[in-house]
XYZ file of C-alpha atoms in Angstrom:
245
model
C -48.511 50.906 -28.979
C -51.526 48.674 -28.214
C -51.276 45.294 -30.042
C -54.046 44.694 -32.572
C -56.372 41.784 -31.974
C -57.267 40.338 -35.409
C -60.194 38.310 -33.848
C -61.649 41.385 -32.289
C -61.372 43.420 -35.544
C -63.045 40.761 -37.586
C -65.622 39.359 -35.156
C -66.076 42.117 -32.516
C -69.702 42.901 -31.791
C -71.097 39.981 -33.828
C -73.770 37.932 -32.209
C -72.874 34.869 -34.155
C -69.210 33.683 -34.193
C -69.949 30.569 -36.257
C -72.680 28.860 -38.248
C -75.894 28.242 -36.208
C -79.256 29.718 -35.353
C -81.583 30.009 -32.458
C -84.028 27.707 -34.240
C -81.412 24.956 -34.699
C -80.284 25.213 -31.021
C -83.848 24.840 -29.901
C -84.455 21.940 -32.174
C -81.485 20.132 -30.763
C -82.431 20.971 -27.214
C -86.115 19.775 -27.731
C -84.863 16.525 -29.237
C -83.441 15.484 -25.886
C -85.522 13.060 -23.819
C -85.468 15.463 -20.887
C -86.338 19.099 -20.368
C -84.914 19.965 -17.019
C -81.187 20.069 -16.101
C -79.647 21.263 -12.847
C -76.034 21.877 -14.006
C -75.533 23.107 -17.599
C -72.208 24.126 -19.105
C -71.757 25.777 -22.454
C -68.237 24.913 -23.583
C -66.566 27.333 -25.981
C -69.490 29.704 -25.784
C -68.038 32.618 -27.707
C -70.334 35.623 -27.671
C -73.019 33.358 -26.453
C -75.838 33.362 -28.966
C -76.737 29.854 -27.923
C -76.047 30.589 -24.290
C -78.843 33.127 -24.305
C -81.210 30.622 -25.936
C -80.395 27.985 -23.315
C -80.819 30.367 -20.431
C -84.221 31.526 -21.775
C -85.507 28.039 -22.621
C -84.293 26.155 -19.616
C -84.652 28.846 -16.876
C -81.523 27.641 -14.937
C -78.056 28.952 -14.627
C -75.825 28.385 -17.660
C -72.113 28.247 -16.974
C -70.581 29.787 -20.079
C -66.885 28.781 -20.688
C -64.558 30.432 -23.160
C -60.856 31.316 -23.164
C -61.225 34.699 -24.918
C -62.358 37.264 -22.362
C -63.660 39.798 -24.903
C -66.177 37.340 -26.065
C -67.418 36.741 -22.501
C -67.693 40.541 -21.953
C -69.855 40.687 -25.045
C -71.951 37.799 -23.751
C -72.475 39.714 -20.421
C -73.654 42.767 -22.280
C -76.057 40.735 -24.363
C -77.397 38.860 -21.367
C -78.163 42.176 -19.621
C -80.009 43.371 -22.665
C -81.964 40.085 -22.893
C -82.852 40.194 -19.248
C -81.159 36.812 -18.454
C -77.884 38.071 -16.888
C -78.779 36.384 -13.544
C -78.982 32.994 -15.253
C -75.469 33.201 -16.817
C -72.116 32.773 -15.101
C -69.088 33.239 -17.285
C -65.778 31.415 -16.821
C -62.623 32.452 -18.684
C -60.851 29.146 -18.999
C -59.828 26.417 -21.435
C -62.507 23.882 -22.342
C -60.183 20.997 -21.530
C -60.101 22.186 -17.929
C -63.856 21.766 -17.465
C -63.465 18.504 -15.351
C -61.212 20.417 -12.862
C -63.971 22.953 -12.226
C -67.241 21.076 -12.669
C -68.624 17.642 -11.767
C -71.866 15.949 -12.210
C -72.813 18.007 -15.225
C -76.391 17.239 -16.430
C -76.002 18.910 -19.884
C -72.805 19.985 -21.572
C -73.430 22.055 -24.655
C -70.854 22.995 -27.304
C -71.557 24.510 -30.698
C -68.714 24.734 -33.166
C -65.974 24.707 -30.580
C -64.965 21.107 -29.910
C -62.544 21.108 -32.835
C -60.204 23.357 -30.785
C -59.216 20.255 -28.722
C -60.459 17.639 -31.220
C -63.921 16.014 -31.346
C -62.859 12.661 -29.931
C -60.442 14.238 -27.357
C -63.158 16.646 -26.223
C -65.656 13.846 -25.655
C -63.027 11.903 -23.647
C -61.812 14.868 -21.692
C -65.352 16.027 -20.747
C -66.623 12.564 -19.796
C -65.345 12.621 -16.116
C -67.267 15.819 -15.572
C -70.636 14.340 -16.584
C -73.002 12.630 -14.241
C -74.069 9.061 -15.161
C -76.751 9.431 -17.761
C -75.723 13.100 -18.428
C -76.178 14.601 -21.888
C -73.713 16.124 -24.335
C -74.916 18.179 -27.341
C -72.047 19.139 -29.638
C -71.943 20.464 -33.148
C -68.865 19.486 -35.266
C -67.743 20.277 -38.776
C -68.065 17.065 -40.755
C -67.930 15.759 -44.243
C -71.386 15.031 -45.616
C -70.075 13.317 -48.639
C -67.056 11.185 -49.379
C -66.832 12.775 -52.802
C -66.229 16.441 -51.830
C -64.800 18.765 -54.444
C -60.970 19.170 -54.471
C -61.242 22.823 -53.443
C -62.984 21.923 -50.258
C -60.688 19.001 -49.516
C -57.611 21.182 -50.010
C -59.016 24.032 -47.912
C -59.860 21.881 -44.939
C -56.751 19.743 -45.226
C -54.900 22.853 -44.184
C -57.453 24.302 -41.828
C -59.010 21.244 -40.203
C -57.138 18.072 -41.322
C -58.918 15.882 -38.681
C -62.380 16.558 -40.118
C -64.282 13.374 -40.535
C -67.467 12.026 -42.024
C -70.591 12.185 -39.858
C -70.640 8.391 -39.616
C -67.093 8.334 -38.385
C -67.968 10.862 -35.689
C -70.863 8.749 -34.611
C -68.465 5.805 -34.206
C -66.007 7.881 -32.213
C -68.739 9.030 -29.853
C -69.869 5.398 -29.273
C -66.242 4.257 -28.667
C -65.934 7.052 -26.065
C -68.886 5.516 -24.148
C -71.713 7.663 -25.341
C -75.152 6.590 -26.683
C -76.006 8.523 -29.840
C -79.590 9.693 -29.564
C -79.658 11.514 -32.920
C -77.993 14.083 -35.229
C -79.072 17.262 -36.810
C -77.282 19.062 -39.782
C -77.397 22.827 -39.941
C -79.160 24.071 -42.994
C -77.382 26.463 -45.478
C -79.179 29.465 -43.996
C -77.582 29.001 -40.636
C -74.211 29.667 -42.219
C -75.304 32.743 -44.099
C -77.847 34.603 -41.893
C -76.173 37.022 -39.509
C -72.787 35.281 -40.024
C -71.250 35.073 -43.516
C -73.487 37.974 -44.660
C -71.844 40.049 -41.821
C -68.461 38.542 -42.028
C -67.816 38.833 -45.808
C -67.946 42.732 -46.014
C -65.786 42.935 -42.816
C -63.174 40.542 -44.157
C -63.204 42.388 -47.572
C -62.437 45.601 -45.778
C -59.638 44.089 -43.636
C -58.026 42.093 -46.444
C -55.885 45.111 -47.226
C -55.146 46.058 -43.611
C -51.681 47.312 -42.858
C -51.192 44.550 -40.171
C -50.090 41.222 -41.629
C -51.922 39.103 -39.029
C -55.188 40.983 -39.680
C -54.752 40.567 -43.431
C -54.064 36.878 -43.194
C -57.158 36.248 -41.065
C -59.407 38.267 -43.368
C -58.129 36.616 -46.517
C -58.455 33.142 -44.966
C -62.062 34.064 -44.099
C -62.797 35.125 -47.591
C -61.377 31.942 -48.923
C -63.563 29.955 -46.500
C -66.707 31.840 -47.758
C -65.674 31.101 -51.366
C -65.265 27.420 -50.679
C -68.669 27.311 -49.034
C -70.340 29.008 -51.985
C -69.012 26.344 -54.359
C -68.843 23.187 -52.207
C -70.989 23.805 -49.127
C -73.260 20.850 -49.779
C -70.311 18.475 -49.235
C -69.741 19.436 -45.628
C -71.540 20.994 -42.795
C -71.980 21.464 -39.002
C -73.756 18.423 -37.507
C -75.262 18.305 -34.016
C -74.575 15.077 -32.170
C -77.036 14.392 -29.349
C -75.219 12.125 -26.863
C -75.910 10.518 -23.525
C -73.176 9.331 -21.230
C -73.331 5.686 -20.302
């Protein structure tokens, strides 16, 4: 019997695997003091919504890194459809191994993925792969208020206990040797459009699935959406625009 993949059942075929939008990606990209980069790496690219945006906007090869091959396969299909397949190279590997494969990166991009190895750890691990003066643009889940509702605190205490205030993440980036050029917080619509509005009915259907792992992932997703609906103003995804010293 073929083992079920809960991630594939819940997220398969989705263009967005997390909060974000093409407009927000472009806003962050255009906020950088430079518009040409020779070596670009998208760390934790998922199905590559932002990868396609970068390939189109920059016109250079984007090295898309993810540890889940089905997501990379989906990215390849989408890149073919978008006519940018020649500008995207996929790499099935762990984000923490980026310095062993790449060096002198001009722009390292990562949307909603750094938490997998920790925000501060990711910045420290990626630093050796960046050229002097290279840029990192990373979006990270952060508290926007130090008075978040208990429901949100409890949910993320279990799911992401290392989540910090935006100001704390700025300090961590500076301590890691980066200059903070700016920040940008995703608007509410970037969570809902093509993400929660697609994910919620899928999760509702899978919440009674016969496989326990599938049920657990679906029920956790529904709880996440419930927390967002009641306490979403107290946290959000924040882009940090950084330059390596």
